[in-house]
Amino acid sequence: MPKLKLLLSSLALGLTIGVANSETPQSDTKKIDDNILVNGQKAKGLIGSTSKVIFEQTDKNGTTRRVVVINREPNTRSPVHTMNYAVTSCVNKGQATMYLEGVSPETTQMRHCYVMPAGIKGYIYNSGESELELTDYQVITSGNEVSHKLEH
């Protein structure tokens, strides 16, 4: 936890507008689109997660820094999407496998991090046998979204 506090303190430097803490986890259960393929294959698992924003702050230039905790049960995943900005994700519990177009799947274990790059179609799948908990570290410029979902 001290590393998270240090990171949050570092993120707060030079920021001027508000802190948000979303107490209610947001659910993400969507319809699977069998026509959306990654590397020529249907995405594994079911779409599903809960997420909670634990930190959000916007600087005077409109850049938002957001930290989100995401939980997924085994055999669940994110919708297939592209990132508008690279996002760093750290695995707190379980293991996550990232499927990206044009790249072999990459599995990340607990206490390790990965970067989902901008502009490449993909998804994150809970490939473990227990709950997956991720922390996403997002930096977003004014008026933009962090990702573009291809499944709705």
mmCIF file of C-alpha atoms in Angstrom:
data_model
loop_
_atom_site.group_PDB
_atom_site.id
_atom_site.type_symbol
_atom_site.label_atom_id
_atom_site.label_comp_id
_atom_site.label_asym_id
_atom_site.label_seq_id
_atom_site.Cartn_x
_atom_site.Cartn_y
_atom_site.Cartn_z
ATOM 1 C CA MET A 1 0.000 0.000 0.000
ATOM 2 C CA PRO A 2 2.867 2.501 0.603
ATOM 3 C CA LYS A 3 3.786 2.310 -3.128
ATOM 4 C CA LEU A 4 0.168 3.154 -4.079
ATOM 5 C CA LYS A 5 0.179 6.123 -1.683
ATOM 6 C CA LEU A 6 3.475 7.294 -3.176
ATOM 7 C CA LEU A 7 2.076 6.949 -6.701
ATOM 8 C CA LEU A 8 -1.097 8.811 -5.780
ATOM 9 C CA SER A 9 0.975 11.549 -4.132
ATOM 10 C CA SER A 10 3.105 11.800 -7.279
ATOM 11 C CA LEU A 11 0.009 12.019 -9.468
ATOM 12 C CA ALA A 12 -1.367 14.837 -7.325
ATOM 13 C CA LEU A 13 1.618 17.156 -7.893
ATOM 14 C CA GLY A 14 0.631 20.152 -9.982
ATOM 15 C CA LEU A 15 -3.051 19.206 -10.134
ATOM 16 C CA THR A 16 -5.635 21.798 -9.234
ATOM 17 C CA ILE A 17 -9.210 20.548 -9.617
ATOM 18 C CA GLY A 18 -11.153 18.047 -7.442
ATOM 19 C CA VAL A 19 -10.729 14.500 -6.172
ATOM 20 C CA ALA A 20 -13.458 11.929 -6.779
ATOM 21 C CA ASN A 21 -14.015 8.640 -5.003
ATOM 22 C CA SER A 22 -16.786 6.554 -6.521
ATOM 23 C CA GLU A 23 -18.117 4.525 -3.600
ATOM 24 C CA THR A 24 -20.474 2.439 -5.749
ATOM 25 C CA PRO A 25 -18.780 -0.095 -8.045
ATOM 26 C CA GLN A 26 -19.927 0.205 -11.663
ATOM 27 C CA SER A 27 -20.941 -3.002 -13.444
ATOM 28 C CA ASP A 28 -19.908 -3.796 -17.013
ATOM 29 C CA THR A 29 -22.010 -6.591 -18.483
ATOM 30 C CA LYS A 30 -22.599 -6.272 -22.179
ATOM 31 C CA LYS A 31 -23.816 -8.256 -25.175
ATOM 32 C CA ILE A 32 -21.107 -10.261 -26.910
ATOM 33 C CA ASP A 33 -20.704 -9.559 -30.627
ATOM 34 C CA ASP A 34 -19.537 -12.763 -32.365
ATOM 35 C CA ASN A 35 -18.464 -10.742 -35.414
ATOM 36 C CA ILE A 36 -15.708 -8.905 -33.503
ATOM 37 C CA LEU A 37 -12.509 -10.943 -33.841
ATOM 38 C CA VAL A 38 -9.008 -10.539 -32.408
ATOM 39 C CA ASN A 39 -6.327 -12.334 -34.416
ATOM 40 C CA GLY A 40 -9.100 -14.066 -36.384
ATOM 41 C CA GLN A 41 -10.699 -15.607 -33.272
ATOM 42 C CA LYS A 42 -13.756 -14.866 -31.124
ATOM 43 C CA ALA A 43 -12.860 -13.403 -27.753
ATOM 44 C CA LYS A 44 -12.701 -15.886 -24.863
ATOM 45 C CA GLY A 45 -15.115 -15.828 -21.951
ATOM 46 C CA LEU A 46 -18.042 -13.620 -21.034
ATOM 47 C CA ILE A 47 -18.000 -9.842 -20.765
ATOM 48 C CA GLY A 48 -18.229 -8.768 -17.152
ATOM 49 C CA SER A 49 -16.581 -6.745 -14.407
ATOM 50 C CA THR A 50 -17.140 -4.241 -11.669
ATOM 51 C CA SER A 51 -15.056 -1.089 -11.419
ATOM 52 C CA LYS A 52 -14.545 1.663 -8.885
ATOM 53 C CA VAL A 53 -12.806 5.001 -9.443
ATOM 54 C CA ILE A 54 -10.576 5.515 -6.395
ATOM 55 C CA PHE A 55 -8.848 8.694 -7.570
ATOM 56 C CA GLU A 56 -9.605 11.293 -10.218
ATOM 57 C CA GLN A 57 -8.128 14.729 -10.591
ATOM 58 C CA THR A 58 -7.960 17.205 -13.480
ATOM 59 C CA ASP A 59 -5.210 19.776 -13.874
ATOM 60 C CA LYS A 60 -5.548 23.347 -15.140
ATOM 61 C CA ASN A 61 -4.812 22.147 -18.726
ATOM 62 C CA GLY A 62 -7.736 19.708 -18.675
ATOM 63 C CA THR A 63 -5.652 16.538 -18.344
ATOM 64 C CA THR A 64 -7.341 14.001 -16.067
ATOM 65 C CA ARG A 65 -5.487 11.402 -14.055
ATOM 66 C CA ARG A 66 -7.706 8.526 -12.967
ATOM 67 C CA VAL A 67 -7.059 5.380 -10.936
ATOM 68 C CA VAL A 68 -9.667 2.623 -11.293
ATOM 69 C CA VAL A 69 -9.893 -0.752 -9.530
ATOM 70 C CA ILE A 70 -11.465 -3.438 -11.755
ATOM 71 C CA ASN A 71 -12.664 -6.863 -10.588
ATOM 72 C CA ARG A 72 -13.443 -9.845 -12.841
ATOM 73 C CA GLU A 73 -14.587 -13.345 -12.010
ATOM 74 C CA PRO A 74 -12.875 -16.319 -13.725
ATOM 75 C CA ASN A 75 -13.720 -16.701 -17.443
ATOM 76 C CA THR A 76 -14.818 -13.045 -17.770
ATOM 77 C CA ARG A 77 -13.236 -10.276 -19.822
ATOM 78 C CA SER A 78 -13.442 -6.704 -20.972
ATOM 79 C CA PRO A 79 -15.346 -5.888 -24.142
ATOM 80 C CA VAL A 80 -13.108 -5.866 -27.219
ATOM 81 C CA HIS A 81 -11.877 -2.282 -27.477
ATOM 82 C CA THR A 82 -9.098 0.066 -28.517
ATOM 83 C CA MET A 83 -7.389 2.443 -26.143
ATOM 84 C CA ASN A 84 -7.228 6.116 -27.091
ATOM 85 C CA TYR A 85 -4.267 6.421 -24.685
ATOM 86 C CA ALA A 86 -1.912 3.752 -23.369
ATOM 87 C CA VAL A 87 -3.082 2.542 -19.952
ATOM 88 C CA THR A 88 -0.893 0.894 -17.317
ATOM 89 C CA SER A 89 -2.631 -1.894 -15.391
ATOM 90 C CA CYS A 90 -1.287 -3.716 -12.343
ATOM 91 C CA VAL A 91 -2.574 -7.115 -11.244
ATOM 92 C CA ASN A 92 -3.388 -7.059 -7.514
ATOM 93 C CA LYS A 93 -4.993 -10.534 -7.387
ATOM 94 C CA GLY A 94 -5.183 -13.400 -9.868
ATOM 95 C CA GLN A 95 -3.836 -13.270 -13.401
ATOM 96 C CA ALA A 96 -4.798 -11.374 -16.560
ATOM 97 C CA THR A 97 -4.198 -12.346 -20.172
ATOM 98 C CA MET A 98 -4.074 -9.531 -22.718
ATOM 99 C CA TYR A 99 -5.163 -10.397 -26.259
ATOM 100 C CA LEU A 100 -4.076 -7.798 -28.838
ATOM 101 C CA GLU A 101 -4.456 -7.816 -32.624
ATOM 102 C CA GLY A 102 -1.201 -8.925 -34.269
ATOM 103 C CA VAL A 103 0.467 -10.006 -31.011
ATOM 104 C CA SER A 104 0.662 -13.306 -29.101
ATOM 105 C CA PRO A 105 -1.406 -13.364 -25.858
ATOM 106 C CA GLU A 106 0.500 -12.113 -22.815
ATOM 107 C CA THR A 107 -0.316 -13.273 -19.269
ATOM 108 C CA THR A 108 0.492 -11.062 -16.277
ATOM 109 C CA GLN A 109 0.634 -12.492 -12.758
ATOM 110 C CA MET A 110 -0.157 -10.885 -9.410
ATOM 111 C CA ARG A 111 2.209 -8.022 -8.406
ATOM 112 C CA HIS A 112 3.173 -7.332 -12.031
ATOM 113 C CA CYS A 113 1.984 -4.668 -14.475
ATOM 114 C CA TYR A 114 1.425 -4.357 -18.206
ATOM 115 C CA VAL A 115 0.613 -1.571 -20.658
ATOM 116 C CA MET A 116 -2.340 -1.790 -23.038
ATOM 117 C CA PRO A 117 -1.125 0.305 -25.973
ATOM 118 C CA ALA A 118 -3.184 2.920 -27.781
ATOM 119 C CA GLY A 119 -4.832 2.154 -31.103
ATOM 120 C CA ILE A 120 -4.636 -1.669 -31.095
ATOM 121 C CA LYS A 121 -7.813 -3.784 -30.876
ATOM 122 C CA GLY A 122 -7.857 -6.188 -27.938
ATOM 123 C CA TYR A 123 -9.281 -7.281 -24.593
ATOM 124 C CA ILE A 124 -8.246 -8.372 -21.101
ATOM 125 C CA TYR A 125 -9.349 -11.830 -19.926
ATOM 126 C CA ASN A 126 -9.317 -13.356 -16.425
ATOM 127 C CA SER A 127 -7.427 -16.525 -17.325
ATOM 128 C CA GLY A 128 -7.006 -17.597 -13.703
ATOM 129 C CA GLU A 129 -9.103 -19.777 -11.430
ATOM 130 C CA SER A 130 -9.901 -17.015 -8.925
ATOM 131 C CA GLU A 131 -11.068 -13.402 -8.961
ATOM 132 C CA LEU A 132 -8.907 -10.947 -10.897
ATOM 133 C CA GLU A 133 -8.316 -7.496 -9.429
ATOM 134 C CA LEU A 134 -6.567 -4.866 -11.550
ATOM 135 C CA THR A 135 -5.663 -1.268 -10.900
ATOM 136 C CA ASP A 136 -5.716 0.909 -14.040
ATOM 137 C CA TYR A 137 -3.699 4.140 -14.172
ATOM 138 C CA GLN A 138 -5.173 6.413 -16.836
ATOM 139 C CA VAL A 139 -4.138 9.817 -18.204
ATOM 140 C CA ILE A 140 -6.750 11.447 -20.453
ATOM 141 C CA THR A 141 -6.701 14.806 -22.241
ATOM 142 C CA SER A 142 -9.641 17.194 -22.076
ATOM 143 C CA GLY A 143 -12.820 16.117 -23.838
ATOM 144 C CA ASN A 144 -11.665 12.577 -24.659
ATOM 145 C CA GLU A 145 -12.460 9.069 -23.468
ATOM 146 C CA VAL A 146 -9.813 6.553 -22.416
ATOM 147 C CA SER A 147 -11.105 3.803 -24.752
ATOM 148 C CA HIS A 148 -13.435 2.990 -27.637
ATOM 149 C CA LYS A 149 -15.518 -0.158 -27.075
ATOM 150 C CA LEU A 150 -16.130 -2.284 -30.176
ATOM 151 C CA GLU A 151 -18.706 -4.444 -28.338
ATOM 152 C CA HIS A 152 -21.708 -2.720 -26.742
#
